[in-house]
Short mmCIF file of C-alpha atoms in Angstrom, two decimals:
data_model
loop_
_atom_site.label_atom_id
_atom_site.label_comp_id
_atom_site.label_asym_id
_atom_site.label_seq_id
_atom_site.Cartn_x
_atom_site.Cartn_y
_atom_site.Cartn_z
CA MET C 177 78.93 89.81 65.19
CA SER C 178 82.42 88.47 65.50
CA ASP C 179 82.90 85.24 67.26
CA GLU C 180 86.09 85.10 69.25
CA GLY C 181 86.63 81.63 67.80
CA ASP C 182 87.15 83.15 64.36
CA ARG C 183 90.14 85.11 65.51
CA ALA C 184 91.90 81.89 66.39
CA ASP C 185 91.17 80.47 62.98
CA ALA C 186 94.51 79.54 61.48
CA ASP C 187 93.26 80.64 58.06
CA THR C 188 92.60 84.20 59.10
CA ASP C 189 95.32 84.50 61.69
CA HIS C 190 98.18 83.21 59.67
CA LEU C 191 98.39 84.59 56.17
CA VAL C 192 100.09 82.78 53.35
CA ILE C 193 100.44 84.79 50.16
CA THR C 194 102.33 83.80 47.05
CA VAL C 195 103.27 86.54 44.61
CA ASP C 196 105.33 85.62 41.55
CA SER C 197 106.17 82.29 43.24
CA GLU C 198 107.57 84.12 46.24
CA ARG C 199 105.93 82.96 49.41
CA TYR C 200 105.03 85.35 52.21
CA ALA C 201 103.65 84.02 55.46
CA GLY C 202 102.90 85.39 58.88
CA GLU C 203 100.39 87.19 61.00
CA SER C 204 100.90 90.19 58.80
CA VAL C 205 102.67 90.62 55.50
CA ASP C 206 104.52 93.56 53.98
CA LEU C 207 104.43 93.54 50.17
CA ARG C 208 105.52 97.13 49.74
CA GLU C 209 108.96 96.17 48.44
CA HIS C 210 107.54 93.71 45.96
CA THR C 211 107.66 95.39 42.56
CA SER C 212 104.75 93.64 40.85
CA ALA C 213 102.48 93.31 43.84
CA PRO C 214 98.79 92.91 43.08
CA THR C 215 96.28 95.72 43.58
CA PRO C 216 94.35 95.80 46.86
CA GLN C 217 91.25 94.53 45.07
CA GLN C 218 93.09 91.65 43.43
CA LEU C 219 94.74 90.69 46.68
CA ARG C 220 91.50 91.02 48.60
CA THR C 221 89.92 88.23 46.58
CA ARG C 222 92.76 85.90 47.52
CA LEU C 223 92.47 86.37 51.26
CA PRO C 224 90.12 84.47 53.52
CA ARG C 225 86.89 86.28 54.32
CA GLU C 226 85.30 86.23 57.66
CA ALA C 227 81.58 85.76 57.41
CA ALA C 228 81.05 86.21 61.10
CA TRP C 229 79.30 89.54 61.27
CA ARG C 230 76.50 90.47 59.08
CA ALA C 231 75.15 93.97 59.15
CA ARG C 232 71.70 94.93 57.95
CA PRO C 233 71.50 95.28 54.18
CA GLU C 234 71.58 99.07 54.25
CA PHE C 235 74.81 98.89 56.20
CA ASP C 236 76.28 96.29 53.90
CA ALA C 237 79.94 97.02 54.15
CA GLY C 238 81.18 95.07 51.15
CA THR C 239 84.96 95.24 51.33
CA TRP C 240 85.06 98.37 53.46
CA PHE C 241 86.43 96.46 56.42
CA SER C 242 89.02 94.50 54.51
CA THR C 243 90.50 97.05 52.13
CA VAL C 244 91.92 100.49 52.83
CA THR C 245 92.65 102.63 49.80
CA ALA C 246 93.12 106.32 49.08
CA GLU C 247 89.35 106.55 48.60
CA PRO C 248 87.86 105.76 51.97
CA PRO C 249 84.11 105.32 52.51
CA PRO C 250 82.00 108.06 54.13
CA VAL C 251 82.68 108.38 57.84
CA ARG C 252 78.99 108.42 58.73
CA ARG C 253 78.41 105.06 57.11
CA LEU C 254 81.55 103.60 58.60
CA ALA C 255 80.54 104.70 62.08
CA ALA C 256 77.11 103.11 61.68
CA ILE C 257 78.59 99.83 60.50
CA VAL C 258 81.10 99.79 63.33
CA ALA C 259 78.22 100.17 65.77
CA ARG C 260 76.29 97.34 64.10
CA SER C 261 79.35 95.12 64.31
CA ARG C 262 79.40 95.81 68.03
CA GLY C 263 75.78 94.84 68.43
CA VAL C 264 74.38 98.34 68.95
CA THR C 265 70.66 98.43 68.26
CA THR C 266 68.35 101.35 67.59
CA PRO C 267 64.73 102.13 68.41
CA VAL C 268 63.83 101.94 64.72
CA ASP C 269 65.29 98.47 64.06
CA ASP C 270 61.95 96.68 64.26
CA ARG C 271 60.39 99.11 61.83
CA LEU C 272 63.35 98.76 59.49
CA GLU C 273 62.98 95.02 59.54
CA THR C 274 59.29 95.30 58.77
CA LEU C 275 59.95 97.67 55.90
CA ASP C 276 62.72 95.50 54.50
CA ALA C 277 60.48 92.47 54.58
CA ALA C 278 57.74 94.44 52.89
CA LEU C 279 60.05 95.75 50.20
CA ALA C 280 61.38 92.26 49.60
CA GLY C 281 57.77 91.22 49.08
CA THR C 282 57.85 88.60 51.80
CA ALA C 283 55.40 90.03 54.26
CA ALA C 284 52.03 91.67 54.39
CA VAL C 285 52.44 94.72 56.57
CA ASP C 286 50.73 97.91 57.44
CA LEU C 287 52.49 100.38 55.21
CA ASP C 288 49.55 102.51 54.44
CA ASP C 289 46.70 103.88 56.43
CA GLY C 290 43.61 101.99 55.55
CA HIS C 291 45.13 99.43 53.24
CA GLY C 292 47.14 97.49 55.75
CA GLU C 293 45.97 94.05 54.83
CA GLN C 294 47.00 94.36 51.23
CA ARG C 295 50.00 92.35 50.33
CA LEU C 296 52.84 94.16 48.67
CA PRO C 297 53.81 93.04 45.22
CA PRO C 298 57.12 91.34 44.58
CA ARG C 299 60.22 93.39 44.23
CA GLN C 300 60.01 94.22 40.57
CA THR C 301 57.58 97.05 41.09
CA VAL C 302 60.20 99.45 42.41
CA ASP C 303 59.97 102.79 40.74
CA SER C 304 62.72 104.29 38.68
CA GLY C 305 63.47 107.02 41.24
CA ASP C 306 67.16 107.53 41.64
CA SER C 307 67.75 106.39 45.16
CA ARG C 308 71.31 107.61 45.20
CA ALA C 309 70.48 111.12 44.19
CA VAL C 310 68.07 111.58 47.05
CA ASP C 311 69.99 109.66 49.65
CA ASP C 312 70.51 111.32 52.98
CA GLY C 313 73.29 113.55 51.85
CA ASP C 314 76.07 111.04 52.19
CA VAL C 315 78.18 111.36 49.14
CA ALA C 316 78.09 107.88 47.73
CA SER C 317 81.40 107.28 46.05
CA LEU C 318 81.58 104.98 43.08
CA ASP C 319 83.09 102.18 45.07
CA ASP C 320 80.55 102.50 47.82
CA PRO C 321 79.31 98.93 47.97
CA ALA C 322 76.09 99.72 49.74
CA ALA C 323 75.14 102.38 47.25
CA SER C 324 76.02 100.35 44.20
CA ALA C 325 74.14 97.35 45.54
CA ASP C 326 71.12 99.63 45.95
CA THR C 327 71.42 100.91 42.44
CA ASP C 328 71.82 97.45 40.99
CA SER C 329 68.73 96.10 42.61
CA ALA C 330 66.79 99.23 41.71
CA ALA C 331 67.91 98.92 38.11
CA SER C 332 66.91 95.29 37.76
CA ALA C 333 63.69 96.03 39.58
CA ASP C 334 62.97 98.83 37.13
CA THR C 335 63.24 96.51 34.20
CA GLY C 336 60.67 94.24 35.77
CA HIS C 337 58.32 97.09 36.48
CA ALA C 338 58.78 98.60 33.04
CA ALA C 339 57.94 95.27 31.46
CA SER C 340 54.68 94.82 33.36
CA ALA C 341 53.83 98.51 32.97
CA ASP C 342 54.35 98.22 29.21
CA THR C 343 52.10 95.20 29.02
CA ASP C 344 49.48 96.97 31.12
CA HIS C 345 49.69 100.03 28.92
CA ALA C 346 49.34 98.03 25.73
CA GLU C 347 46.44 95.98 27.05
CA LEU C 348 44.61 98.97 28.47
CA THR C 349 45.08 100.93 25.25
CA ALA C 350 43.77 98.03 23.20
CA ALA C 351 40.77 97.76 25.51
CA ARG C 352 39.99 101.47 25.20
CA ARG C 353 40.31 101.33 21.43
CA GLN C 354 38.04 98.29 21.25
CA THR C 355 35.41 99.92 23.46
CA ALA C 356 35.43 103.04 21.32
CA ARG C 357 35.21 101.04 18.08
CA VAL C 358 32.37 98.81 19.26
CA GLY C 359 30.57 101.82 20.73
CA ASP C 360 30.76 103.54 17.35
CA SER C 361 29.29 100.62 15.49
CA VAL C 362 26.47 100.35 18.02
CA GLU C 363 25.61 104.01 17.37
CA LYS C 364 25.69 103.52 13.60
CA LEU C 365 23.55 100.40 13.79
CA ARG C 366 21.02 102.14 16.01
CA GLU C 367 20.68 104.89 13.46
CA ARG C 368 20.33 102.32 10.71
CA VAL C 369 17.62 100.42 12.61
CA ALA C 370 15.72 103.66 13.19
CA ALA C 371 16.01 104.59 9.52
CA LEU C 372 14.86 101.15 8.34
CA ARG C 373 11.98 101.20 10.78
CA GLY C 374 10.93 104.55 9.35
CA GLU C 375 11.16 103.22 5.82
CA LEU C 376 9.10 100.16 6.71
CA GLN C 377 6.39 102.30 8.27
CA ALA C 378 6.33 104.59 5.28
CA THR C 379 6.05 101.59 2.96
CA LYS C 380 3.24 100.15 5.11
CA ALA C 381 1.42 103.47 5.13
CA ALA C 382 1.66 103.56 1.37
CA ASP C 383 0.39 99.94 1.21
CA GLY C 384 3.57 98.96 -0.59
CA GLU C 385 5.47 95.68 -0.61
CA THR C 386 7.05 95.35 2.87
CA GLU C 387 8.87 92.05 2.47
CA ALA C 388 12.26 93.50 1.49
CA ALA C 389 12.10 96.33 4.03
CA SER C 390 11.26 94.05 6.95
CA ALA C 391 14.03 91.65 5.95
CA SER C 392 16.55 94.51 6.03
CA LEU C 393 15.19 95.66 9.39
CA ARG C 394 15.42 92.16 10.86
CA GLU C 395 18.99 91.91 9.60
CA ALA C 396 19.91 95.30 11.09
CA VAL C 397 18.29 94.50 14.45
CA LYS C 398 20.24 91.27 14.59
CA SER C 399 23.52 93.10 13.89
CA LEU C 400 22.63 95.68 16.54
CA THR C 401 21.98 92.99 19.14
CA GLU C 402 25.33 91.42 18.38
CA ALA C 403 27.12 94.75 18.49
CA GLU C 404 25.49 95.57 21.83
CA ALA C 405 26.70 92.27 23.23
CA ASP C 406 30.18 93.08 21.91
CA ARG C 407 30.02 96.46 23.53
CA ILE C 408 29.10 95.00 26.91
CA ALA C 409 31.97 92.54 26.62
CA ALA C 410 34.40 95.29 25.62
CA ASP C 411 33.24 97.53 28.48
CA GLN C 412 33.69 94.72 30.94
CA ARG C 413 37.13 93.98 29.63
CA LEU C 414 38.09 97.63 29.89
CA SER C 415 36.90 97.96 33.44
CA ARG C 416 38.70 94.75 34.39
CA GLN C 417 41.91 96.11 32.89
CA SER C 418 41.44 99.50 34.52
CA ARG C 419 40.91 97.89 37.89
CA ARG C 420 44.06 95.85 37.52
CA VAL C 421 46.11 98.86 36.56
CA ARG C 422 44.64 100.82 39.45
CA GLU C 423 45.60 98.07 41.87
CA ARG C 424 49.08 98.07 40.48
CA ARG C 425 49.33 101.79 40.87
CA SER C 426 48.25 101.55 44.50
CA ALA C 427 50.81 98.85 45.12
CA LEU C 428 53.44 100.99 43.49
CA ARG C 429 52.47 103.95 45.62
CA ARG C 430 52.61 101.89 48.81
CA ARG C 431 56.01 100.65 47.77
CA LEU C 432 57.31 104.12 47.11
CA ARG C 433 56.03 105.22 50.48
CA ALA C 434 57.70 102.25 52.13
CA ARG C 435 60.94 103.02 50.38
CA ASP C 436 60.83 106.65 51.45
CA GLU C 437 60.13 105.65 55.00
CA ARG C 438 62.88 103.06 54.96
CA ARG C 439 65.31 105.70 53.80
CA ASN C 440 64.25 108.02 56.62
CA ARG C 441 64.38 105.31 59.27
CA ALA C 442 67.77 104.15 58.00
CA ARG C 443 69.05 107.68 58.31
CA GLU C 444 67.75 107.89 61.87
CA ALA C 445 69.36 104.56 62.62
CA ARG C 446 72.68 105.69 61.18
CA GLY C 447 72.60 108.81 63.31
CA HIS C 448 71.85 106.80 66.42
CA LEU C 449 74.48 104.19 65.65
CA GLY C 450 77.14 106.70 64.75
CA GLU C 451 76.70 108.59 67.98
CA ALA C 452 76.79 105.39 70.01
CA VAL C 453 80.37 104.58 69.00
CA TYR C 454 81.72 107.97 68.08
CA ASP C 455 83.65 108.63 71.28
CA GLU C 456 85.43 105.37 70.88
CA LEU C 457 85.99 106.01 67.21
CA SER C 458 87.44 109.45 67.95
CA ALA C 459 89.83 107.90 70.46
CA ALA C 460 90.90 105.37 67.84
CA MET C 461 91.45 108.21 65.37
CA GLU C 462 93.81 109.80 67.89
CA ALA C 463 95.65 106.50 68.23
CA VAL C 464 95.97 106.34 64.46
CA GLU C 465 97.27 109.89 64.46
CA ARG C 466 99.88 109.14 67.14
CA LEU C 467 101.15 106.13 65.22
CA THR C 468 100.92 107.25 61.61
CA GLU C 469 100.71 111.04 61.65
CA ARG C 470 97.56 110.66 59.61
CA GLY C 471 95.32 112.54 61.88
CA PRO C 472 91.86 113.96 61.93
CA ALA C 473 92.16 117.73 62.05
CA SER C 474 88.90 117.49 63.92
CA SER C 475 86.85 114.39 64.51
CA GLY C 476 83.97 116.58 65.66
CA GLU C 477 81.21 115.68 68.04
CA ARG C 478 79.31 113.47 65.64
CA PRO C 479 80.16 111.57 62.45
CA ALA C 480 78.45 114.30 60.42
CA ALA C 481 80.80 116.88 61.90
CA PHE C 482 83.93 114.97 60.94
CA GLU C 483 86.52 117.05 59.14
CA GLY C 484 89.85 115.45 58.66
CA ASP C 485 91.84 112.68 57.08
CA ARG C 486 89.24 110.15 56.01
CA VAL C 487 91.86 107.44 55.65
CA ALA C 488 92.64 107.86 59.35
CA ALA C 489 88.93 107.57 60.10
CA HIS C 490 88.75 104.44 57.98
CA LEU C 491 91.66 102.84 59.83
CA ALA C 492 90.11 103.83 63.15
CA ALA C 493 86.79 102.28 62.12
CA ILE C 494 88.49 98.98 61.32
CA ALA C 495 90.31 99.10 64.64
CA VAL C 496 87.09 99.63 66.57
CA ALA C 497 84.84 97.32 64.53
CA ASP C 498 84.34 93.82 65.76
CA THR C 499 86.01 92.16 62.81
CA ALA C 500 89.04 89.94 62.45
CA GLU C 501 89.10 89.81 58.67
CA PRO C 502 92.54 90.28 57.17
CA VAL C 503 92.87 93.84 55.94
CA VAL C 504 94.72 94.94 52.83
CA VAL C 505 96.19 98.39 53.42
CA GLY C 506 97.07 100.11 50.16
CA VAL C 507 97.88 103.55 51.57
CA GLU C 508 101.01 105.08 53.03
CA ALA C 509 100.58 105.05 56.79
CA PHE C 510 102.50 102.38 58.67
CA THR C 511 106.19 101.64 59.10
CA SER C 512 105.61 97.91 59.43
CA ALA C 513 102.90 95.35 58.87
CA ALA C 514 103.17 94.18 62.47
CA GLU C 515 102.54 97.72 63.71
CA ALA C 516 99.47 97.95 61.49
CA ALA C 517 98.18 94.58 62.68
CA GLU C 518 98.67 95.68 66.26
CA LEU C 519 96.70 98.87 65.75
CA LEU C 520 93.91 97.35 63.65
CA GLY C 521 93.60 94.14 65.63
CA THR C 522 93.50 92.09 62.44
CA PRO C 523 96.01 90.38 60.14
CA VAL C 524 97.30 92.99 57.71
CA VAL C 525 98.85 92.99 54.26
CA LEU C 526 100.65 96.21 53.42
CA LEU C 527 100.75 97.23 49.79
CA HIS C 528 102.38 100.14 48.12
CA MET E 1456 33.36 108.12 39.91
CA LEU E 1457 33.37 110.94 42.42
CA LEU E 1458 36.56 112.87 42.97
CA VAL E 1459 36.62 114.45 46.40
CA VAL E 1460 39.30 117.05 47.02
CA THR E 1461 39.70 118.60 50.45
CA HIS E 1462 41.02 122.11 50.94
CA THR E 1463 41.46 122.41 54.69
CA ALA E 1464 43.28 120.33 57.27
CA ALA E 1465 40.01 119.55 59.05
CA ALA E 1466 38.35 118.36 55.85
CA ARG E 1467 41.37 116.29 55.09
CA THR E 1468 41.16 114.59 58.46
CA THR E 1469 37.50 113.79 57.96
CA LEU E 1470 38.25 112.44 54.51
CA ARG E 1471 40.94 110.22 55.95
CA ASN E 1472 38.59 108.89 58.60
CA VAL E 1473 35.82 108.34 56.11
CA CYS E 1474 38.19 106.48 53.81
CA ARG E 1475 39.25 104.28 56.66
CA SER E 1476 35.75 103.30 57.63
CA HIS E 1477 34.34 103.00 54.11
CA GLU E 1478 37.11 101.27 52.29
CA GLU E 1479 34.73 99.47 49.93
CA THR E 1480 33.58 102.81 48.56
CA VAL E 1481 37.05 104.28 48.11
CA VAL E 1482 38.38 103.44 44.69
CA GLN E 1483 41.64 105.22 45.26
CA ARG E 1484 43.12 107.46 47.90
CA PHE E 1485 45.52 110.29 47.37
CA GLY E 1486 46.93 112.65 49.96
CA ARG E 1487 44.13 115.17 50.21
CA ALA E 1488 41.80 113.64 47.68
CA ALA E 1489 39.97 110.42 47.02
CA LEU E 1490 38.10 108.73 44.23
CA LEU E 1491 34.82 107.32 45.46
CA ALA E 1492 32.77 104.68 43.71
CA ALA E 1493 29.91 106.02 41.60
CA THR E 1494 27.26 104.54 43.87
CA GLU E 1495 24.58 106.10 45.98
CA TRP E 1496 26.73 105.31 48.99
CA GLY E 1497 29.72 107.06 47.43
CA ALA E 1498 27.48 110.07 46.82
CA PHE E 1499 26.23 109.86 50.40
CA VAL E 1500 29.80 109.99 51.67
CA ALA E 1501 30.58 112.97 49.41
CA CYS E 1502 27.43 114.78 50.58
CA ARG E 1503 28.33 114.19 54.20
CA LEU E 1504 31.75 115.71 53.63
CA ARG E 1505 30.14 118.69 51.94
CA ALA E 1506 27.59 119.08 54.71
CA LYS E 1507 30.36 119.10 57.29
CA HIS E 1508 33.00 121.21 55.56
CA GLY E 1509 31.13 123.21 52.93
CA THR E 1510 33.30 124.74 50.26
CA ALA E 1511 36.43 123.18 51.73
CA VAL E 1512 35.29 120.01 50.00
CA GLN E 1513 35.26 119.94 46.24
CA VAL E 1514 33.40 117.13 44.52
CA GLU E 1515 33.72 116.38 40.84
CA GLN E 1516 32.11 113.64 38.86
CA THR E 1517 34.66 111.85 36.74
CA GLU E 1518 34.50 109.53 33.81
CA PRO E 1519 37.27 107.32 32.51
CA PHE E 1520 39.04 109.03 29.66
CA ASN E 1521 38.95 107.10 26.41
CA GLU E 1522 40.97 108.94 23.82
CA PHE E 1523 39.68 106.66 21.07
CA ARG E 1524 36.15 107.78 21.76
CA LEU E 1525 36.73 111.46 22.50
CA VAL E 1526 39.75 112.60 20.57
CA ASP E 1527 40.39 112.88 16.86
CA GLU E 1528 43.02 110.66 15.37
CA GLU E 1529 45.17 113.64 14.34
CA VAL E 1530 45.41 114.85 17.94
CA ARG E 1531 46.37 111.41 19.21
CA GLU E 1532 48.91 111.04 16.45
CA ALA E 1533 50.37 114.47 17.22
CA ALA E 1534 50.78 113.52 20.87
CA ARG E 1535 52.50 110.25 19.97
CA ALA E 1536 54.78 111.98 17.47
CA TYR E 1537 55.68 114.74 19.91
CA GLU E 1538 56.64 112.18 22.56
CA ARG E 1539 58.95 110.59 20.01
CA ARG E 1540 60.60 113.92 19.10
CA GLU E 1541 64.34 113.89 18.77
CA THR E 1542 65.13 116.99 20.79
CA ALA E 1543 63.58 117.00 24.24
CA SER E 1544 63.73 120.79 24.46
CA THR E 1545 61.61 121.46 21.36
CA PRO E 1546 58.33 123.06 22.44
CA TYR E 1547 55.20 121.66 20.82
CA THR E 1548 54.35 124.86 18.99
CA LYS E 1549 57.68 124.78 17.21
CA PHE E 1550 57.39 121.05 16.65
CA ALA E 1551 53.98 121.40 15.01
CA ALA E 1552 54.81 124.47 12.92
CA GLY E 1553 54.75 123.65 9.21
CA GLN E 1554 53.89 120.03 9.93
CA ARG E 1555 50.57 118.24 9.53
CA TYR E 1556 50.07 118.39 13.31
CA PRO E 1557 47.31 120.58 14.78
CA ASP E 1558 48.48 123.82 16.39
CA PRO E 1559 47.84 124.46 20.09
CA GLU E 1560 45.56 127.43 19.56
CA THR E 1561 43.20 125.39 17.39
CA MET E 1562 43.15 122.59 19.93
CA ARG E 1563 42.46 125.02 22.78
CA GLY E 1564 39.45 126.28 20.88
CA GLU E 1565 37.99 122.83 20.31
CA GLU E 1566 35.67 121.40 22.96
CA LEU E 1567 35.85 117.67 23.34
#
């Protein structure tokens, strides 16, 4: 949420930019004539940032509201962020917060019927599912900060999960192998004990010398007892390992379910938010069109129905959003920086 | 353990309710199925479901699978080797042909 006080901040209101030791200063700056002007991204890092409004993570706007390039972000996402910046809330916000907390591993919540009291594991158990591929149909461009942030965290989370899954797999495999091996030797020893017992009885029946045979039998019985103890230990170890893996699987499943639900709720929220500000956004698009001749052929009834110049929509979104961050405009649209600043309501740097 | 699979919506609802009230007996829950502990109580729960929903409830007795106890080394080795194959699209039959790996038909004919 923008604080009116930030707009008066001398740092954001009065820009001072030095390019090749030439100094540009003012409420807005036109660098279009400068031959070796920096790229929008380079320039962006040199301008003051306004940390005043913070959207929810899934609406994380990155530099969307401080840089306009020929590759504008998706209109649906822009509209949702604009609404967030204006303090619009949705009926699913509480649920989103709960899910976010759960996915961040900071809260025990009811994500599953019947297993509500179980605490979710820390973040590294995210599955390798490609969240971008199954996103709600928004085409996530490569410079989409929200999408790439998602992918990054999913990727690092995968590594964590893969590591613990590998360990689990190795340990469980070793436990199964051990159980099988010990079980085998128990079977063999049982057979041996039975055979020796038979021999001993035969020797006894024949009134022969039993000393050697009973010594062998005693020895075999002792080995069998030891092997049986080993087998019990191995079985216990295996069932302990199996239980642990099962718990991890359940946690993973709950997490996946939470992630799916979060995606669905976020989509609902975006729809709600987009509609809340879309009239205003459409009006701003018309204003952009009047001033720059970059117009939406049709802004449509809803963000999803938008068909038109996405750069115009991007400019309109910045104009309507409650932000006073300086904006670097790297597209052909305005005749002067002052005109752009007037329309966008923020300090502007024009680049070629 | 007892694997209970439900085949109608009504049976599924009962299963869900049962799982909710007998959590200690439910080893794992899936959408329309559940693994119940191999106890008399687990069996009681399974029998109840059967009594209520008849053939819409399938109950199987399961045992943990230990490949080292049940499966010959050559089969395990073939599985490992096939998972390490270079070309993902190679079917197993082709992969095993002319190699020391068992062929699918033989394996299909061998009871565990």
